[in-house]
Amino acid sequence: MRSRWQLLSASALALALALSWPMAGELPAEEEGLTTRAFVIHHKDPDDVVALIRPALSEDSTILIQSRIRTLTVTDHGSNIDAVDALIRSFDLPPRDVSLIINLLRASRDLKGSKARILPGQLPLSLRNVTKWLDYELLGGMTIQTSESEESTLRLGDEYRVRFKVSLVDDRNERIRLNRFVLERRVAQATGGETYVPLFDTVVNLKSGTPYVFGATRGRDAQSAIFLTITARIAP
């Protein structure tokens, strides 16, 4: 009886394997029609490229990132691989030049008639709509030409400076990203020297040609606030 049971078990196993194994010439479903291709990223951050191509991939896809050699290995259906190839070719371009206009304003609830006062028509619409601020004083401003991947430090007036890096210029979506955008204020030290204290440190995403406004205040009931206006344009 024992040997017969072993024989029956072996037969059942053989039948199960025969039913589950693909016929000659077929591939298992998870491998059918899949293609693998390696892409070397020359200019952009590989993580930005991954974010770009993910929507073009299917649920069957895989992405292997090799940051040290700046290579993405993508596996997916052939048509999707071709779409990824086109996306990367249009995105992974040499660094682009960018122009930036940056102004620093102090806004107040009181009308003091400052000689540096800015008329309402000179303000970005988004800032004019913040109706509690009645008076605006220009503390400093600058227009610069910079390039993707470059870092800049700009002094705005006597007390402030900004630091940032142009980390991404995306021609397809007219998008510009400034990493580690830091506004700092100069503070005198008791020893006679000076240092800069950060007021905020953020990432700024800009649309080419569209003004961007953000600010800092000491609290809800503060009588004044600091605003930065930034307009960036991708060079032709």
PDB file of C-alpha atoms in Angstrom:
ATOM      1  CA  MET A   1       0.000   0.000   0.000  1.00  0.00           C
ATOM      2  CA  ARG A   2       2.832   2.374   0.843  1.00  0.00           C
ATOM      3  CA  SER A   3       4.527   2.038  -2.546  1.00  0.00           C
ATOM      4  CA  ARG A   4       1.194   2.436  -4.345  1.00  0.00           C
ATOM      5  CA  TRP A   5       0.543   5.684  -2.445  1.00  0.00           C
ATOM      6  CA  GLN A   6       3.948   6.999  -3.439  1.00  0.00           C
ATOM      7  CA  LEU A   7       3.261   6.119  -7.081  1.00  0.00           C
ATOM      8  CA  LEU A   8      -0.109   7.858  -7.040  1.00  0.00           C
ATOM      9  CA  SER A   9       1.415  10.971  -5.461  1.00  0.00           C
ATOM     10  CA  ALA A  10       4.130  11.101  -8.093  1.00  0.00           C
ATOM     11  CA  SER A  11       1.552  10.773 -10.862  1.00  0.00           C
ATOM     12  CA  ALA A  12      -0.547  13.573  -9.420  1.00  0.00           C
ATOM     13  CA  LEU A  13       2.538  15.787  -9.214  1.00  0.00           C
ATOM     14  CA  ALA A  14       3.440  15.050 -12.830  1.00  0.00           C
ATOM     15  CA  LEU A  15      -0.114  15.934 -13.941  1.00  0.00           C
ATOM     16  CA  ALA A  16      -0.038  19.200 -12.001  1.00  0.00           C
ATOM     17  CA  LEU A  17       3.274  20.180 -13.565  1.00  0.00           C
ATOM     18  CA  ALA A  18       1.992  19.335 -17.041  1.00  0.00           C
ATOM     19  CA  LEU A  19      -1.066  21.534 -16.569  1.00  0.00           C
ATOM     20  CA  SER A  20       0.912  24.494 -15.204  1.00  0.00           C
ATOM     21  CA  TRP A  21       3.889  24.452 -17.631  1.00  0.00           C
ATOM     22  CA  PRO A  22       3.429  26.600 -20.759  1.00  0.00           C
ATOM     23  CA  MET A  23       3.179  24.955 -24.163  1.00  0.00           C
ATOM     24  CA  ALA A  24       6.240  25.018 -26.419  1.00  0.00           C
ATOM     25  CA  GLY A  25       6.869  28.531 -27.800  1.00  0.00           C
ATOM     26  CA  GLU A  26       4.872  30.302 -25.071  1.00  0.00           C
ATOM     27  CA  LEU A  27       6.292  32.531 -22.340  1.00  0.00           C
ATOM     28  CA  PRO A  28       4.892  32.876 -18.838  1.00  0.00           C
ATOM     29  CA  ALA A  29       2.348  35.715 -18.749  1.00  0.00           C
ATOM     30  CA  GLU A  30       4.576  37.997 -16.675  1.00  0.00           C
ATOM     31  CA  GLU A  31       7.352  37.835 -19.289  1.00  0.00           C
ATOM     32  CA  GLU A  32       5.300  37.846 -22.474  1.00  0.00           C
ATOM     33  CA  GLY A  33       6.060  40.852 -24.695  1.00  0.00           C
ATOM     34  CA  LEU A  34       8.391  42.570 -22.207  1.00  0.00           C
ATOM     35  CA  THR A  35      11.515  44.420 -23.320  1.00  0.00           C
ATOM     36  CA  THR A  36      14.447  45.710 -21.284  1.00  0.00           C
ATOM     37  CA  ARG A  37      16.475  48.754 -22.255  1.00  0.00           C
ATOM     38  CA  ALA A  38      19.156  50.767 -20.450  1.00  0.00           C
ATOM     39  CA  PHE A  39      19.163  54.575 -20.641  1.00  0.00           C
ATOM     40  CA  VAL A  40      22.219  56.643 -19.713  1.00  0.00           C
ATOM     41  CA  ILE A  41      21.175  60.027 -18.280  1.00  0.00           C
ATOM     42  CA  HIS A  42      23.624  62.720 -19.358  1.00  0.00           C
ATOM     43  CA  HIS A  43      22.293  66.002 -17.955  1.00  0.00           C
ATOM     44  CA  LYS A  44      19.243  65.729 -15.687  1.00  0.00           C
ATOM     45  CA  ASP A  45      18.878  64.228 -12.229  1.00  0.00           C
ATOM     46  CA  PRO A  46      17.973  60.522 -12.669  1.00  0.00           C
ATOM     47  CA  ASP A  47      15.248  60.894 -10.019  1.00  0.00           C
ATOM     48  CA  ASP A  48      13.599  63.626 -12.110  1.00  0.00           C
ATOM     49  CA  VAL A  49      13.741  61.346 -15.151  1.00  0.00           C
ATOM     50  CA  VAL A  50      12.065  58.539 -13.184  1.00  0.00           C
ATOM     51  CA  ALA A  51       9.256  60.903 -12.150  1.00  0.00           C
ATOM     52  CA  LEU A  52       8.841  61.883 -15.808  1.00  0.00           C
ATOM     53  CA  ILE A  53       8.585  58.365 -17.248  1.00  0.00           C
ATOM     54  CA  ARG A  54       6.495  56.624 -14.570  1.00  0.00           C
ATOM     55  CA  PRO A  55       3.117  57.705 -16.024  1.00  0.00           C
ATOM     56  CA  ALA A  56       4.107  56.155 -19.385  1.00  0.00           C
ATOM     57  CA  LEU A  57       4.768  52.708 -17.884  1.00  0.00           C
ATOM     58  CA  SER A  58       2.409  49.805 -17.236  1.00  0.00           C
ATOM     59  CA  GLU A  59       1.860  47.800 -14.056  1.00  0.00           C
ATOM     60  CA  ASP A  60       4.206  45.153 -15.493  1.00  0.00           C
ATOM     61  CA  SER A  61       7.156  47.544 -15.591  1.00  0.00           C
ATOM     62  CA  THR A  62      10.270  47.701 -13.443  1.00  0.00           C
ATOM     63  CA  ILE A  63      12.904  50.434 -13.123  1.00  0.00           C
ATOM     64  CA  LEU A  64      16.436  49.831 -11.877  1.00  0.00           C
ATOM     65  CA  ILE A  65      18.279  53.031 -10.900  1.00  0.00           C
ATOM     66  CA  GLN A  66      22.094  52.988 -10.881  1.00  0.00           C
ATOM     67  CA  SER A  67      22.881  56.490  -9.655  1.00  0.00           C
ATOM     68  CA  ARG A  68      26.662  56.066  -9.685  1.00  0.00           C
ATOM     69  CA  ILE A  69      26.746  55.460 -13.436  1.00  0.00           C
ATOM     70  CA  ARG A  70      23.620  57.590 -14.101  1.00  0.00           C
ATOM     71  CA  THR A  71      21.751  54.720 -15.756  1.00  0.00           C
ATOM     72  CA  LEU A  72      18.102  53.629 -15.710  1.00  0.00           C
ATOM     73  CA  THR A  73      17.260  50.081 -16.772  1.00  0.00           C
ATOM     74  CA  VAL A  74      13.577  49.888 -17.709  1.00  0.00           C
ATOM     75  CA  THR A  75      11.539  46.754 -18.411  1.00  0.00           C
ATOM     76  CA  ASP A  76       8.061  47.026 -19.945  1.00  0.00           C
ATOM     77  CA  HIS A  77       6.067  46.312 -23.092  1.00  0.00           C
ATOM     78  CA  GLY A  78       7.830  47.379 -26.281  1.00  0.00           C
ATOM     79  CA  SER A  79       5.513  50.292 -27.123  1.00  0.00           C
ATOM     80  CA  ASN A  80       5.969  51.742 -23.643  1.00  0.00           C
ATOM     81  CA  ILE A  81       9.749  51.432 -23.894  1.00  0.00           C
ATOM     82  CA  ASP A  82       9.613  53.416 -27.147  1.00  0.00           C
ATOM     83  CA  ALA A  83       7.513  56.089 -25.410  1.00  0.00           C
ATOM     84  CA  VAL A  84      10.040  56.250 -22.563  1.00  0.00           C
ATOM     85  CA  ASP A  85      12.861  56.649 -25.079  1.00  0.00           C
ATOM     86  CA  ALA A  86      11.089  59.634 -26.681  1.00  0.00           C
ATOM     87  CA  LEU A  87      10.394  61.252 -23.297  1.00  0.00           C
ATOM     88  CA  ILE A  88      13.988  60.961 -22.150  1.00  0.00           C
ATOM     89  CA  ARG A  89      15.345  62.317 -25.440  1.00  0.00           C
ATOM     90  CA  SER A  90      13.132  65.418 -25.161  1.00  0.00           C
ATOM     91  CA  PHE A  91      13.921  65.960 -21.462  1.00  0.00           C
ATOM     92  CA  ASP A  92      17.585  65.052 -20.937  1.00  0.00           C
ATOM     93  CA  LEU A  93      18.978  68.169 -22.593  1.00  0.00           C
ATOM     94  CA  PRO A  94      22.076  70.282 -21.823  1.00  0.00           C
ATOM     95  CA  PRO A  95      21.685  72.932 -19.071  1.00  0.00           C
ATOM     96  CA  ARG A  96      19.427  75.839 -20.028  1.00  0.00           C
ATOM     97  CA  ASP A  97      19.939  79.507 -19.206  1.00  0.00           C
ATOM     98  CA  VAL A  98      17.393  81.253 -17.000  1.00  0.00           C
ATOM     99  CA  SER A  99      16.731  84.912 -16.162  1.00  0.00           C
ATOM    100  CA  LEU A 100      15.444  85.775 -12.695  1.00  0.00           C
ATOM    101  CA  ILE A 101      13.917  88.995 -11.377  1.00  0.00           C
ATOM    102  CA  ILE A 102      13.846  89.003  -7.566  1.00  0.00           C
ATOM    103  CA  ASN A 103      12.462  91.843  -5.415  1.00  0.00           C
ATOM    104  CA  LEU A 104      12.287  92.053  -1.628  1.00  0.00           C
ATOM    105  CA  LEU A 105       9.482  94.132  -0.093  1.00  0.00           C
ATOM    106  CA  ARG A 106       8.491  95.136   3.411  1.00  0.00           C
ATOM    107  CA  ALA A 107       4.724  95.411   3.790  1.00  0.00           C
ATOM    108  CA  SER A 108       3.093  97.371   6.597  1.00  0.00           C
ATOM    109  CA  ARG A 109      -0.414  98.015   7.875  1.00  0.00           C
ATOM    110  CA  ASP A 110       0.400 101.694   8.389  1.00  0.00           C
ATOM    111  CA  LEU A 111       0.736 104.348   5.700  1.00  0.00           C
ATOM    112  CA  LYS A 112       4.045 106.042   6.473  1.00  0.00           C
ATOM    113  CA  GLY A 113       4.669 107.735   3.152  1.00  0.00           C
ATOM    114  CA  SER A 114       8.054 106.092   2.677  1.00  0.00           C
ATOM    115  CA  LYS A 115      10.172 107.564  -0.087  1.00  0.00           C
ATOM    116  CA  ALA A 116      10.664 104.013  -1.374  1.00  0.00           C
ATOM    117  CA  ARG A 117       6.927 103.374  -1.418  1.00  0.00           C
ATOM    118  CA  ILE A 118       5.598 101.238  -4.270  1.00  0.00           C
ATOM    119  CA  LEU A 119       2.351 102.143  -5.979  1.00  0.00           C
ATOM    120  CA  PRO A 120      -0.353  99.416  -6.045  1.00  0.00           C
ATOM    121  CA  GLY A 121      -0.162  99.103  -9.822  1.00  0.00           C
ATOM    122  CA  GLN A 122       3.496  98.080  -9.564  1.00  0.00           C
ATOM    123  CA  LEU A 123       2.721  95.079  -7.337  1.00  0.00           C
ATOM    124  CA  PRO A 124       1.895  91.565  -8.530  1.00  0.00           C
ATOM    125  CA  LEU A 125      -1.855  90.972  -8.486  1.00  0.00           C
ATOM    126  CA  SER A 126      -1.545  88.149  -5.951  1.00  0.00           C
ATOM    127  CA  LEU A 127       0.138  90.513  -3.481  1.00  0.00           C
ATOM    128  CA  ARG A 128      -2.284  93.405  -4.086  1.00  0.00           C
ATOM    129  CA  ASN A 129      -5.127  91.080  -3.125  1.00  0.00           C
ATOM    130  CA  VAL A 130      -3.741  90.762   0.419  1.00  0.00           C
ATOM    131  CA  THR A 131      -5.683  93.820   1.490  1.00  0.00           C
ATOM    132  CA  LYS A 132      -4.495  94.104   5.108  1.00  0.00           C
ATOM    133  CA  TRP A 133      -1.116  95.430   3.945  1.00  0.00           C
ATOM    134  CA  LEU A 134      -1.422  99.112   3.086  1.00  0.00           C
ATOM    135  CA  ASP A 135       2.139 100.275   2.505  1.00  0.00           C
ATOM    136  CA  TYR A 136       4.983  98.586   0.590  1.00  0.00           C
ATOM    137  CA  GLU A 137       8.657  99.497   0.715  1.00  0.00           C
ATOM    138  CA  LEU A 138      11.205  98.117  -1.741  1.00  0.00           C
ATOM    139  CA  LEU A 139      14.199  96.851   0.256  1.00  0.00           C
ATOM    140  CA  GLY A 140      16.202  95.525  -2.666  1.00  0.00           C
ATOM    141  CA  GLY A 141      15.999  93.869  -6.035  1.00  0.00           C
ATOM    142  CA  MET A 142      18.125  92.256  -8.692  1.00  0.00           C
ATOM    143  CA  THR A 143      17.928  90.765 -12.170  1.00  0.00           C
ATOM    144  CA  ILE A 144      20.390  87.984 -12.980  1.00  0.00           C
ATOM    145  CA  GLN A 145      21.185  85.503 -15.711  1.00  0.00           C
ATOM    146  CA  THR A 146      22.036  82.045 -14.431  1.00  0.00           C
ATOM    147  CA  SER A 147      21.979  78.467 -15.644  1.00  0.00           C
ATOM    148  CA  GLU A 148      20.618  75.075 -14.667  1.00  0.00           C
ATOM    149  CA  SER A 149      22.720  73.401 -11.931  1.00  0.00           C
ATOM    150  CA  GLU A 150      24.348  76.704 -10.906  1.00  0.00           C
ATOM    151  CA  GLU A 151      24.232  78.115  -7.362  1.00  0.00           C
ATOM    152  CA  SER A 152      23.720  81.827  -6.681  1.00  0.00           C
ATOM    153  CA  THR A 153      23.901  84.204  -3.719  1.00  0.00           C
ATOM    154  CA  LEU A 154      22.265  87.630  -4.103  1.00  0.00           C
ATOM    155  CA  ARG A 155      22.373  90.532  -1.690  1.00  0.00           C
ATOM    156  CA  LEU A 156      19.046  92.370  -1.413  1.00  0.00           C
ATOM    157  CA  GLY A 157      19.415  95.739   0.277  1.00  0.00           C
ATOM    158  CA  ASP A 158      21.577  96.218   3.348  1.00  0.00           C
ATOM    159  CA  GLU A 159      20.166  93.471   5.556  1.00  0.00           C
ATOM    160  CA  TYR A 160      19.084  90.518   3.432  1.00  0.00           C
ATOM    161  CA  ARG A 161      20.377  87.986   0.943  1.00  0.00           C
ATOM    162  CA  VAL A 162      19.008  84.936  -0.871  1.00  0.00           C
ATOM    163  CA  ARG A 163      20.801  81.707  -1.791  1.00  0.00           C
ATOM    164  CA  PHE A 164      19.532  79.048  -4.179  1.00  0.00           C
ATOM    165  CA  LYS A 165      20.395  76.489  -6.833  1.00  0.00           C
ATOM    166  CA  VAL A 166      18.614  76.142 -10.182  1.00  0.00           C
ATOM    167  CA  SER A 167      18.090  72.393  -9.948  1.00  0.00           C
ATOM    168  CA  LEU A 168      15.748  71.845 -12.899  1.00  0.00           C
ATOM    169  CA  VAL A 169      14.684  73.561 -16.118  1.00  0.00           C
ATOM    170  CA  ASP A 170      11.918  71.647 -17.885  1.00  0.00           C
ATOM    171  CA  ASP A 171      11.272  73.035 -21.374  1.00  0.00           C
ATOM    172  CA  ARG A 172       8.361  70.686 -22.042  1.00  0.00           C
ATOM    173  CA  ASN A 173       6.316  72.074 -19.141  1.00  0.00           C
ATOM    174  CA  GLU A 174       7.989  75.518 -18.906  1.00  0.00           C
ATOM    175  CA  ARG A 175       8.918  74.696 -15.305  1.00  0.00           C
ATOM    176  CA  ILE A 176      11.867  75.937 -13.250  1.00  0.00           C
ATOM    177  CA  ARG A 177      12.797  74.558  -9.831  1.00  0.00           C
ATOM    178  CA  LEU A 178      14.982  76.360  -7.299  1.00  0.00           C
ATOM    179  CA  ASN A 179      16.348  74.074  -4.584  1.00  0.00           C
ATOM    180  CA  ARG A 180      17.382  75.265  -1.122  1.00  0.00           C
ATOM    181  CA  PHE A 181      15.948  78.722  -1.692  1.00  0.00           C
ATOM    182  CA  VAL A 182      17.009  80.473   1.525  1.00  0.00           C
ATOM    183  CA  LEU A 183      16.196  84.032   2.612  1.00  0.00           C
ATOM    184  CA  GLU A 184      18.631  85.267   5.281  1.00  0.00           C
ATOM    185  CA  ARG A 185      18.915  88.397   7.403  1.00  0.00           C
ATOM    186  CA  ARG A 186      22.221  89.932   8.460  1.00  0.00           C
ATOM    187  CA  VAL A 187      22.662  90.165  12.236  1.00  0.00           C
ATOM    188  CA  ALA A 188      25.488  91.959  14.047  1.00  0.00           C
ATOM    189  CA  GLN A 189      27.365  89.907  16.635  1.00  0.00           C
ATOM    190  CA  ALA A 190      28.523  91.115  20.032  1.00  0.00           C
ATOM    191  CA  THR A 191      32.118  90.400  19.019  1.00  0.00           C
ATOM    192  CA  GLY A 192      31.860  92.946  16.235  1.00  0.00           C
ATOM    193  CA  GLY A 193      31.384  90.550  13.350  1.00  0.00           C
ATOM    194  CA  GLU A 194      28.184  89.628  11.575  1.00  0.00           C
ATOM    195  CA  THR A 195      26.289  86.516  10.598  1.00  0.00           C
ATOM    196  CA  TYR A 196      23.241  85.644   8.507  1.00  0.00           C
ATOM    197  CA  VAL A 197      20.176  84.070  10.111  1.00  0.00           C
ATOM    198  CA  PRO A 198      17.801  82.108   7.834  1.00  0.00           C
ATOM    199  CA  LEU A 199      14.179  83.280   7.766  1.00  0.00           C
ATOM    200  CA  PHE A 200      12.990  80.410   5.603  1.00  0.00           C
ATOM    201  CA  ASP A 201      14.430  77.572   3.544  1.00  0.00           C
ATOM    202  CA  THR A 202      12.228  76.045   0.853  1.00  0.00           C
ATOM    203  CA  VAL A 203      11.963  74.593  -2.653  1.00  0.00           C
ATOM    204  CA  VAL A 204      10.414  76.946  -5.208  1.00  0.00           C
ATOM    205  CA  ASN A 205       8.671  75.660  -8.341  1.00  0.00           C
ATOM    206  CA  LEU A 206       8.087  78.354 -10.944  1.00  0.00           C
ATOM    207  CA  LYS A 207       6.229  78.614 -14.229  1.00  0.00           C
ATOM    208  CA  SER A 208       8.294  80.467 -16.808  1.00  0.00           C
ATOM    209  CA  GLY A 209       7.081  84.073 -17.025  1.00  0.00           C
ATOM    210  CA  THR A 210       4.631  83.826 -14.107  1.00  0.00           C
ATOM    211  CA  PRO A 211       5.323  85.961 -10.985  1.00  0.00           C
ATOM    212  CA  TYR A 212       5.589  84.050  -7.719  1.00  0.00           C
ATOM    213  CA  VAL A 213       5.068  85.698  -4.315  1.00  0.00           C
ATOM    214  CA  PHE A 214       5.741  84.399  -0.839  1.00  0.00           C
ATOM    215  CA  GLY A 215       6.467  86.005   2.498  1.00  0.00           C
ATOM    216  CA  ALA A 216       7.303  85.754   6.170  1.00  0.00           C
ATOM    217  CA  THR A 217       5.743  87.430   9.199  1.00  0.00           C
ATOM    218  CA  ARG A 218       6.229  87.226  12.949  1.00  0.00           C
ATOM    219  CA  GLY A 219       2.618  86.191  13.527  1.00  0.00           C
ATOM    220  CA  ARG A 220      -1.044  86.708  12.680  1.00  0.00           C
ATOM    221  CA  ASP A 221      -1.191  90.141  14.339  1.00  0.00           C
ATOM    222  CA  ALA A 222       2.186  91.399  13.113  1.00  0.00           C
ATOM    223  CA  GLN A 223       2.237  94.970  11.850  1.00  0.00           C
ATOM    224  CA  SER A 224       4.708  94.199   9.049  1.00  0.00           C
ATOM    225  CA  ALA A 225       5.864  91.335   6.847  1.00  0.00           C
ATOM    226  CA  ILE A 226       8.605  90.542   4.351  1.00  0.00           C
ATOM    227  CA  PHE A 227       7.637  89.481   0.813  1.00  0.00           C
ATOM    228  CA  LEU A 228       9.718  88.144  -2.071  1.00  0.00           C
ATOM    229  CA  THR A 229       8.540  88.366  -5.653  1.00  0.00           C
ATOM    230  CA  ILE A 230      10.228  86.135  -8.226  1.00  0.00           C
ATOM    231  CA  THR A 231       9.744  85.986 -11.972  1.00  0.00           C
ATOM    232  CA  ALA A 232      11.795  83.433 -13.908  1.00  0.00           C
ATOM    233  CA  ARG A 233      12.046  82.945 -17.663  1.00  0.00           C
ATOM    234  CA  ILE A 234      13.692  80.202 -19.660  1.00  0.00           C
ATOM    235  CA  ALA A 235      16.055  81.709 -22.224  1.00  0.00           C
ATOM    236  CA  PRO A 236      15.109  81.135 -25.889  1.00  0.00           C
TER     237      PRO A 236
END
